[in-house]
Tab-separated table of C-alpha atoms in Angstrom:
chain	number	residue	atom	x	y	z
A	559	UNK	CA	-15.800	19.117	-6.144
A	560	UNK	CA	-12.381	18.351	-4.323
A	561	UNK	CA	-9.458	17.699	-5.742
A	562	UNK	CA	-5.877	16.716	-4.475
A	563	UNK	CA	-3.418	18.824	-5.450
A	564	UNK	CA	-0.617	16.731	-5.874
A	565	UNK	CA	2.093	19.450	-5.792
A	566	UNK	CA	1.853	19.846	-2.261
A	567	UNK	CA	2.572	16.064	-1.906
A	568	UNK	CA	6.188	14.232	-1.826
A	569	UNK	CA	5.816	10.655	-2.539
A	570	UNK	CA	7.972	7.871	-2.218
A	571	UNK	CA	8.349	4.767	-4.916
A	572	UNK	CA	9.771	1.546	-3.519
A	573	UNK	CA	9.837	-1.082	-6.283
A	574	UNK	CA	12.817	-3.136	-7.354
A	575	UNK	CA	11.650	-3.270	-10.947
A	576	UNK	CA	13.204	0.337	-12.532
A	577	UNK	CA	10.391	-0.150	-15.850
A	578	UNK	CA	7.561	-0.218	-12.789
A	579	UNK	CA	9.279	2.792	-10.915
A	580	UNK	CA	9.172	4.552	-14.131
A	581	UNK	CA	5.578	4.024	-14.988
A	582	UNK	CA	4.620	4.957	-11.560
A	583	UNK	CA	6.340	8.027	-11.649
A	584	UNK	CA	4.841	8.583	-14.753
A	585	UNK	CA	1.516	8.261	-13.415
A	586	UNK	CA	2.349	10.360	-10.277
A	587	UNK	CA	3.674	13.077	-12.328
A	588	UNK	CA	0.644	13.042	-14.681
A	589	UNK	CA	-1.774	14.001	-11.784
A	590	UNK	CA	0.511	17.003	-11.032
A	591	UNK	CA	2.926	15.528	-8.601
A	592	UNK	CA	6.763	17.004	-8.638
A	593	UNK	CA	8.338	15.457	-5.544
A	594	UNK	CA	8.946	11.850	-6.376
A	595	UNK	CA	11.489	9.648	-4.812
A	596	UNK	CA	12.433	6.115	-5.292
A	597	UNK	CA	14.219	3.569	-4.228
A	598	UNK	CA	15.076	0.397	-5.381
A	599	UNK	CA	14.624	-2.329	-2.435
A	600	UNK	CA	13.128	-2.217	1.114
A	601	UNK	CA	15.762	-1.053	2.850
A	602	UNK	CA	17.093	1.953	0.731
A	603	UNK	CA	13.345	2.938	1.195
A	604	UNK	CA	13.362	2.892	4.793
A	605	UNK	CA	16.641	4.722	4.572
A	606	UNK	CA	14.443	7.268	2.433
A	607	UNK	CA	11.876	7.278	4.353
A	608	UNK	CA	13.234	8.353	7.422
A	609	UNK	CA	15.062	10.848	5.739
A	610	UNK	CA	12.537	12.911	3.532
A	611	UNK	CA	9.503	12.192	5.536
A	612	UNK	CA	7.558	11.677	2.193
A	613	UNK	CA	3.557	12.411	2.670
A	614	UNK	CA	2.821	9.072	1.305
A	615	UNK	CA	4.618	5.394	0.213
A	616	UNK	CA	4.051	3.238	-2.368
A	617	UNK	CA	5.735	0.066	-2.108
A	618	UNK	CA	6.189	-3.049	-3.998
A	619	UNK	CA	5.798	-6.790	-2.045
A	620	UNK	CA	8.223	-8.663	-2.896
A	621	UNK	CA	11.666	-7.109	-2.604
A	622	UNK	CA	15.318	-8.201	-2.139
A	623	UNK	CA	16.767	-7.280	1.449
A	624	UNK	CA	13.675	-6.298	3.179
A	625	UNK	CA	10.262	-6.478	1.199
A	626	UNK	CA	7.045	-4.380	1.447
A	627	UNK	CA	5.497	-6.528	3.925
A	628	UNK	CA	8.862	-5.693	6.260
A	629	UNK	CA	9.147	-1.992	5.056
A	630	UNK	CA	5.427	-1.562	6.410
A	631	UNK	CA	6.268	-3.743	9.731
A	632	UNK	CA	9.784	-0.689	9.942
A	633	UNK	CA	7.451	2.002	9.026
A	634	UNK	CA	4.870	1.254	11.584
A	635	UNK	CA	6.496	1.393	15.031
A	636	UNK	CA	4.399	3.832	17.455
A	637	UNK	CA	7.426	5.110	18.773
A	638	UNK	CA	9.326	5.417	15.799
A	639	UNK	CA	11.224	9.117	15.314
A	640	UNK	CA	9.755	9.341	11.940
A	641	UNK	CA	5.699	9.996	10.663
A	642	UNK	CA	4.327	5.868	11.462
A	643	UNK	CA	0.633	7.122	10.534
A	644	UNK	CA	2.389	7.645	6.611
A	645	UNK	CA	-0.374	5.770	4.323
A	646	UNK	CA	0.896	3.325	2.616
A	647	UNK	CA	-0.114	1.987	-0.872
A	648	UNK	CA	0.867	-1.750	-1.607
A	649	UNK	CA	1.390	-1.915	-5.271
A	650	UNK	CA	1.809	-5.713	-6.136
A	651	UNK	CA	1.395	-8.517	-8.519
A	652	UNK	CA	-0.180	-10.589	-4.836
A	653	UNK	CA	-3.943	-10.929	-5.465
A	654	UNK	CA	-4.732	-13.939	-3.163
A	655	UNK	CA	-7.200	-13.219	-0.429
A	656	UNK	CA	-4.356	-14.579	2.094
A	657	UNK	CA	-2.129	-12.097	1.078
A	658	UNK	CA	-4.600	-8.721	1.016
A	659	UNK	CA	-5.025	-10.231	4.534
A	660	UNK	CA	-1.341	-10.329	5.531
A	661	UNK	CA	-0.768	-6.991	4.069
A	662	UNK	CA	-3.612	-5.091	6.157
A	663	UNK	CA	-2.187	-7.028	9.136
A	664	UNK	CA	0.801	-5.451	8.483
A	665	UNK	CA	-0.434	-2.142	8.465
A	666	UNK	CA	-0.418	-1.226	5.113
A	667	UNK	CA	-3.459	1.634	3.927
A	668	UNK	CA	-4.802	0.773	0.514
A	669	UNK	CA	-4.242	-2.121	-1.476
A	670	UNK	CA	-3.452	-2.047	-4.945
A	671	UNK	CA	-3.255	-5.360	-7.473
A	672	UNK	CA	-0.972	-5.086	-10.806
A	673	UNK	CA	-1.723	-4.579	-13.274
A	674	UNK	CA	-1.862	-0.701	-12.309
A	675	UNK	CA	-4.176	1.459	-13.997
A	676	UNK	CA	-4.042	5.500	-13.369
A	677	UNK	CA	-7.799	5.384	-12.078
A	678	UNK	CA	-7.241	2.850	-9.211
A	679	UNK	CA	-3.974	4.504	-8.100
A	680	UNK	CA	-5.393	7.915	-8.084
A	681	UNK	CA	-8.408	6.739	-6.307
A	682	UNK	CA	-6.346	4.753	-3.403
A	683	UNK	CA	-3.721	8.031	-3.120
A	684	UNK	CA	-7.349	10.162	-2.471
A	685	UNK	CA	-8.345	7.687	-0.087
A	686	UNK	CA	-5.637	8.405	1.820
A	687	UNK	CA	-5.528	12.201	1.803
A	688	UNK	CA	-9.523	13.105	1.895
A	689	UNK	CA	-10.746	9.786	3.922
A	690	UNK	CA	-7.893	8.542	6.512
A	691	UNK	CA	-8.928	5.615	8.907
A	692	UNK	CA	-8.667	5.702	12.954
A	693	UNK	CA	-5.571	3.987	13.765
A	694	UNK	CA	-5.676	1.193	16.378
A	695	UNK	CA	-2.447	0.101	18.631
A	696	UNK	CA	-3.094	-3.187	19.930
A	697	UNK	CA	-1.294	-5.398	21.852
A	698	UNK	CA	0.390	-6.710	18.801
A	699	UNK	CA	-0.826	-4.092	16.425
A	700	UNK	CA	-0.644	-1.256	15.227
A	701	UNK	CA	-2.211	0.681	12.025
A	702	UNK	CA	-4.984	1.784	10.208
A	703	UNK	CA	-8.157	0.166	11.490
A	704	UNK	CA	-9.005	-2.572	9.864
A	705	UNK	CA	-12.421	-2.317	9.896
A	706	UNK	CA	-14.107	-0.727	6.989
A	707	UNK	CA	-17.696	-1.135	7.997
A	708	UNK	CA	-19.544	-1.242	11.703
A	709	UNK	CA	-18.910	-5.501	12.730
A	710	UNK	CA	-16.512	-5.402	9.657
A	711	UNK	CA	-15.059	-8.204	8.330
A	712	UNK	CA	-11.875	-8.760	10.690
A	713	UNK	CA	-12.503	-11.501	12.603
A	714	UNK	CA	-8.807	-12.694	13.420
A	715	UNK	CA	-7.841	-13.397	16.685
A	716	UNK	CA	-6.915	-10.258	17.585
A	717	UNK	CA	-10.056	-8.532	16.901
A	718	UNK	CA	-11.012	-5.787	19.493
A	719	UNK	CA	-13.584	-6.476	21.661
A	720	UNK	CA	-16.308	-3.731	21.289
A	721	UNK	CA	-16.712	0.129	22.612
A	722	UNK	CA	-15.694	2.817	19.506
A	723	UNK	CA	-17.870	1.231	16.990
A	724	UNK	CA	-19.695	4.603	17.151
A	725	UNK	CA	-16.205	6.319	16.974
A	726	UNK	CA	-15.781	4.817	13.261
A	727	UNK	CA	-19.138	4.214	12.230
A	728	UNK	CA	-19.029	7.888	10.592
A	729	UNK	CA	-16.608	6.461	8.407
A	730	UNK	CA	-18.505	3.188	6.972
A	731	UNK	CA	-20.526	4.357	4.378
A	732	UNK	CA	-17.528	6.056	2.897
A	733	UNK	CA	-15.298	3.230	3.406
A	734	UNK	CA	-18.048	0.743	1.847
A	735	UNK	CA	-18.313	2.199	-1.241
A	736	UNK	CA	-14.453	2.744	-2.027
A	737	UNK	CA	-14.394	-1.096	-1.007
A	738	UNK	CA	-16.375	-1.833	-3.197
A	739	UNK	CA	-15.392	0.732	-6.271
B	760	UNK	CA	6.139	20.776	5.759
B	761	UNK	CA	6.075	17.020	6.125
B	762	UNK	CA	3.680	16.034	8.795
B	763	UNK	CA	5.086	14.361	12.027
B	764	UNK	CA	8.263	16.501	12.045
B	765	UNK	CA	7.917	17.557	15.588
B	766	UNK	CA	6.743	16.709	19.088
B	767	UNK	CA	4.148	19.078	18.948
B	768	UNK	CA	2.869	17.323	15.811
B	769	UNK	CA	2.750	14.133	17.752
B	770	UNK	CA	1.097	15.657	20.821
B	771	UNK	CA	-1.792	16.838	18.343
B	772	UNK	CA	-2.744	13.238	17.543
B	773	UNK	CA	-5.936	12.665	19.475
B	774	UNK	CA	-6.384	9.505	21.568
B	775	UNK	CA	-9.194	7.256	23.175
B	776	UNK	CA	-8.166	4.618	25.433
B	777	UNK	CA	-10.388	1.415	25.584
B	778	UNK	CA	-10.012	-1.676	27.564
B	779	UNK	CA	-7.684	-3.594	24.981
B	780	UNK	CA	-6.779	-1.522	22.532
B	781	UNK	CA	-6.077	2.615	21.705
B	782	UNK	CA	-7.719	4.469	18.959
B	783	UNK	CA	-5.561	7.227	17.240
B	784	UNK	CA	-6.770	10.344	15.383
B	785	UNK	CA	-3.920	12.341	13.986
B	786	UNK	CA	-4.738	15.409	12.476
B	787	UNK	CA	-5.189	15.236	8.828
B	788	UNK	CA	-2.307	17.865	7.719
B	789	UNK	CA	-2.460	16.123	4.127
B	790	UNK	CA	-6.212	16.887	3.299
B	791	UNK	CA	-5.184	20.486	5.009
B	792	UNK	CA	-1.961	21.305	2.926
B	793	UNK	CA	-3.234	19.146	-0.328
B	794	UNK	CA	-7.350	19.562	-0.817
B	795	UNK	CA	-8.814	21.786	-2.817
B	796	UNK	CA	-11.871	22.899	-4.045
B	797	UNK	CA	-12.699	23.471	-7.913
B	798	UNK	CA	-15.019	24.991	-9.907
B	799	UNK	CA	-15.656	22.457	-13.179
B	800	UNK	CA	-17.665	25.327	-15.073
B	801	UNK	CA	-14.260	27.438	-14.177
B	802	UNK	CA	-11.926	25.953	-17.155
B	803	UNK	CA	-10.361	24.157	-14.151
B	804	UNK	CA	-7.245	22.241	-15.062
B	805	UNK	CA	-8.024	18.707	-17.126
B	806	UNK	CA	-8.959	15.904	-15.352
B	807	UNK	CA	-5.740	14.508	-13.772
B	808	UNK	CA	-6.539	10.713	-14.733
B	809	UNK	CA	-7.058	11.655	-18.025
B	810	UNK	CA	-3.116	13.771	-17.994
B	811	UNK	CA	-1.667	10.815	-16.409
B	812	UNK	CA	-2.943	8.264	-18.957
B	813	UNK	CA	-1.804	10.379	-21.246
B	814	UNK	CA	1.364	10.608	-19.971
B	815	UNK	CA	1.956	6.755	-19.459
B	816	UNK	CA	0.563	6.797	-23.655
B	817	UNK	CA	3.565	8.769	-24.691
B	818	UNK	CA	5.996	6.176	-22.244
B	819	UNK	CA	4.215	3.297	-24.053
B	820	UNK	CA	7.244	4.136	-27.148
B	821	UNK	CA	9.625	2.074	-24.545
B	822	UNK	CA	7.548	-0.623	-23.928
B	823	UNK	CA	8.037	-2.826	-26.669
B	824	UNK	CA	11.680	-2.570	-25.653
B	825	UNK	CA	11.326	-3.336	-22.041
B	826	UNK	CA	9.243	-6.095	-22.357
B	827	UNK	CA	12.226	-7.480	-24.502
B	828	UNK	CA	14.024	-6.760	-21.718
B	829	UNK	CA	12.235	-8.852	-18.965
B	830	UNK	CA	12.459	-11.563	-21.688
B	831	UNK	CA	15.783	-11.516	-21.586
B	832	UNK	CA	15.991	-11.525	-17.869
B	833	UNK	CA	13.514	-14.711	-17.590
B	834	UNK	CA	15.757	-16.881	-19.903
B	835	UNK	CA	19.080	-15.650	-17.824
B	836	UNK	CA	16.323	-16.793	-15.238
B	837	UNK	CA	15.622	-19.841	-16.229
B	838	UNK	CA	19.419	-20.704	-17.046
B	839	UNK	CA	19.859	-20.819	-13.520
B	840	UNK	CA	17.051	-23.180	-12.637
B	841	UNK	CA	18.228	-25.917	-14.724
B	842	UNK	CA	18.845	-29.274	-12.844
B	843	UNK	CA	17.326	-27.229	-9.354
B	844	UNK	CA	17.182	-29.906	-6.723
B	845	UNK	CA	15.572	-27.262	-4.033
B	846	UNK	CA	12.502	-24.724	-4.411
B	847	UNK	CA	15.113	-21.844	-3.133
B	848	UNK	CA	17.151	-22.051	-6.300
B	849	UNK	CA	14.109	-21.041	-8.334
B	850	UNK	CA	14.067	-17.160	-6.751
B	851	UNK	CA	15.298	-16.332	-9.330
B	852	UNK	CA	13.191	-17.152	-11.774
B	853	UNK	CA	10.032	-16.556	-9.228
B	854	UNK	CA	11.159	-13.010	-8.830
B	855	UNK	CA	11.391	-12.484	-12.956
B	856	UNK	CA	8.152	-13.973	-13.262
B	857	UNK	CA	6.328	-12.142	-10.783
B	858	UNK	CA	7.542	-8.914	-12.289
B	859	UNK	CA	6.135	-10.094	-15.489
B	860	UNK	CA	2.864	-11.056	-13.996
B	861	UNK	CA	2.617	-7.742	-12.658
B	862	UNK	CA	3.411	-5.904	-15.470
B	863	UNK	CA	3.298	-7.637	-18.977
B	864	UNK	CA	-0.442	-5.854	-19.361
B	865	UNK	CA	0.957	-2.428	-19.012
B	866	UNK	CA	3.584	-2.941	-21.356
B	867	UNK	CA	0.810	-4.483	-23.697
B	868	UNK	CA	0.965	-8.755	-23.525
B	869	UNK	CA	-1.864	-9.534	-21.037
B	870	UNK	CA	-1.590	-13.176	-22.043
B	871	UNK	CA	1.902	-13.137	-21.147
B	872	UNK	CA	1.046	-11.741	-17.801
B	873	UNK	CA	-1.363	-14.611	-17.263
B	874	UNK	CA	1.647	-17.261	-18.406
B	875	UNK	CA	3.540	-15.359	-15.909
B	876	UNK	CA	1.319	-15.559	-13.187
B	877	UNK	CA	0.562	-19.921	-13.681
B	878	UNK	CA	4.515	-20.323	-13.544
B	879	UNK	CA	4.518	-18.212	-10.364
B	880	UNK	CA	1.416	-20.659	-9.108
B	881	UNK	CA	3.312	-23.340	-10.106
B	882	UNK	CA	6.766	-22.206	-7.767
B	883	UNK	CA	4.566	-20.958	-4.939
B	884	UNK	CA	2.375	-24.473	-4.851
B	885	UNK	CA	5.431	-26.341	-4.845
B	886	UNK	CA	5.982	-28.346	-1.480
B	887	UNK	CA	9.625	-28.449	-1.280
B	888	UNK	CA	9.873	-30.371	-4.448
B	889	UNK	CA	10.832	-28.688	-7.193
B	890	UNK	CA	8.531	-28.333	-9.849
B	891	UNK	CA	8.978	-30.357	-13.023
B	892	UNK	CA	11.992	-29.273	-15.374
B	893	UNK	CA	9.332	-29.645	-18.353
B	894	UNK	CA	6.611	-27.502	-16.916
B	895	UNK	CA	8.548	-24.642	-15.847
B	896	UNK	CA	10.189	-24.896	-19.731
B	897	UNK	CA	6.666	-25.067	-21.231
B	898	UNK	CA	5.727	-21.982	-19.276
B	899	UNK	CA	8.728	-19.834	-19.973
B	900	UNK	CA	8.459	-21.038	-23.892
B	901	UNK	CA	5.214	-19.430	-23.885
B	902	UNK	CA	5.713	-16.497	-22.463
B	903	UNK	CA	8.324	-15.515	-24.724
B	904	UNK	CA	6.297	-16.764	-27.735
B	905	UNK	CA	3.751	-14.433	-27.081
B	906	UNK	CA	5.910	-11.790	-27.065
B	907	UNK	CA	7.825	-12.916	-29.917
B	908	UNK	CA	4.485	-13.131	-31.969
B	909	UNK	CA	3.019	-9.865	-30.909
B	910	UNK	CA	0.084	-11.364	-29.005
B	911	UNK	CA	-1.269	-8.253	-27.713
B	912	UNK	CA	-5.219	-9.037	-27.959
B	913	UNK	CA	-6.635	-11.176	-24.336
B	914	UNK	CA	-8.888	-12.764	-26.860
B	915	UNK	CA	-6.263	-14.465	-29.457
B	916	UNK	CA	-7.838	-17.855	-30.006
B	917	UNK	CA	-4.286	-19.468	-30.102
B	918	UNK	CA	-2.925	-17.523	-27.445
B	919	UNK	CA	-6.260	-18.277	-25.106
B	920	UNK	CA	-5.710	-22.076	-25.732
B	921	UNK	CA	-2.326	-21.983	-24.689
B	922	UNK	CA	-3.108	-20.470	-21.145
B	923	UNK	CA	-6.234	-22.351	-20.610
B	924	UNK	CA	-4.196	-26.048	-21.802
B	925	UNK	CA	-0.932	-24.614	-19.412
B	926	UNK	CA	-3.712	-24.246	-16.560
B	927	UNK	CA	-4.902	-27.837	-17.524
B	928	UNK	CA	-1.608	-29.053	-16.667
B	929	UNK	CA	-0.741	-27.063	-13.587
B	930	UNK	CA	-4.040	-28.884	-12.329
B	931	UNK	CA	-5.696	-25.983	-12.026
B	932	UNK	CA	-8.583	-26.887	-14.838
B	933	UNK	CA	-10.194	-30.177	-15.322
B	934	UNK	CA	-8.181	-31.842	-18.342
């Protein structure tokens, strides 16, 4: 079977709450990880970020100074100098269907409710290494795709009008059953 | 080496142009650099969910005391609330609460998570008007009581009633 090996990975922590940073770490460390960074609000993550290229972010939503939402929105600029394909976890205490919604709009990889468990997280940090998505630029977006199965469920205004369903459809079965794990 | 560090790394990202939109492949450097195969009959290295469970067991020792902690910070919280004629002087007390929603379970009170999680309902559902004095005190009274009497177990009769009669009141069960 695969496995990640998490020593190769540097990850990056954004959460305001320190007890949450800690049990993350925790976690992260537990599945072999040494390289963990964290910072305490939105902005000293992007200032992180840009700085140790981490393999992959975990951020918190809500934030002082600039929240995970806006971190994501920083993080995903085509042009931008530093890695904007990083996956990015959203760890949050957000469940709402509206706000799953606003967070993939952002850009953001794998969704993740609190309360965390070590299963989920491990599974959404896989996701990201073993099963990437396409990324789409858009007019006025840009990130993973947002479809997770062939005629998925986007159907926002800015949904693309046809032409690589073939391109991604490799990637549905997959995608369906980690949806729905 | 962290992907994306160079142009070259960029150039490698493969690219299909359609009508209105572009999709992106960029080579997958982190399944290169951090997948691995392994042998299960091999005496491979315990499963990793397993070490990191075990891990956050050993952290649980601190988690009586941080829960005490976010206590605290809810009735500093809630101190500054008091006589709040507009919803943005409760951020405060949203932002305590919605750490406690988030992570009472972990540190072992998921009824106080679910208290948590009405009184954050309760701020976010508010129009502009701020929410009543009494409700917000009913909800932060009940939280710390269920910390203060060790209700640990989702199914405490006493502890059940309380969320289900605070969910009665927020309007969000039939009374």
């Amino acid at each position: 079977m695969i496995r990640v090996d998490f020593t190769k990975l540097r990850l990056l922590v954004v959460d305001d709450n320190a007890h949450m940073r800690r049990i993350v770490r925790t976690l992260l460390h537990g599945y072999g990880a040494r390289e963990v960074y964290e910072a305490e609000d939105g902005a000293a993550g992007l200032d992180l970020f840009t700085s140790l290229l981490p393999d992959i972010v975990i951020t918190d939503w809500a934030m002082p100074i600039l929240d995970g939402i806006e971190l994501t929105e920083m993080i995903r600029r085509p042009e931008s100098a530093a890695n904007p394909y990083v996956p990015i976890v959203m760890l949050t205490a957000h469940s709402e269907r509206s706000q799953v919604i606003k967070a993939r709009d952002a850009g953001v990889t794998e969704f993740l409710c609190k309360p965390i468990s070590a299963k989920a997280l491990h599974q959404r940090i896989l996701n990201c290494v073993l099963n990437p998505r396409p990324f789409v630029k858009t007019k006025d977006y840009f990130g993973p795709d947002r479809r997770r199965a062939p005629g998925g469920a986007y159907e926002g205004p800015d949904r693309r009008q046809n032409g690589d369903d073939n391109l991604i459809a490799h990637k549905s079965d997959r995608m369906r059953e980690i949806a729905n794990s | 080496m962290p992907p994306f560090a160079t142009d070259a790394d960029r150039e490698a990202v493969h690219r299909r142009e359609f009508a209105d939109h572009t999709i992106l492949m960029p080579p997958n450097r982190l399944k290169q650099r951090a997948a691995r195969y392994v042998d299960l009959n091999g005496h491979e290295d315990a499963d990793p969910v397993r070490r990191a469970e075990n891990a956050l067991k050993l952290l649980s020792n601190e988690f009586d005391n941080w829960m005490e902690m976010e206590i605290g910070a809810l009735e500093a919280a809630r101190a500054t609330a008091v006589g709040a004629n507009d919803i943005a002087e409760l951020s405060t007390l949203y932002r305590v609460s919605h750490d406690i929603r988030g992570q009472a379970a972990t540190l072992g009170f998921p009824l106080a998570g679910q208290l948590a999680d009405g009184l954050c309902k309760l701020i976010e559902r508010a129009d502009k008007a701020v929410p009543s004095a009494k409700l917000i005190d009913l909800h932060v009274d009940a939280i710390r009581a269920m910390v203060r009497e060790n209700v640990r177990d989702r199914e405490n009769p006493i502890g059940a009633a309380l969320v289900h009669r605070l969910k009665e009141l927020r309007g969000e069960e039939p009374a």
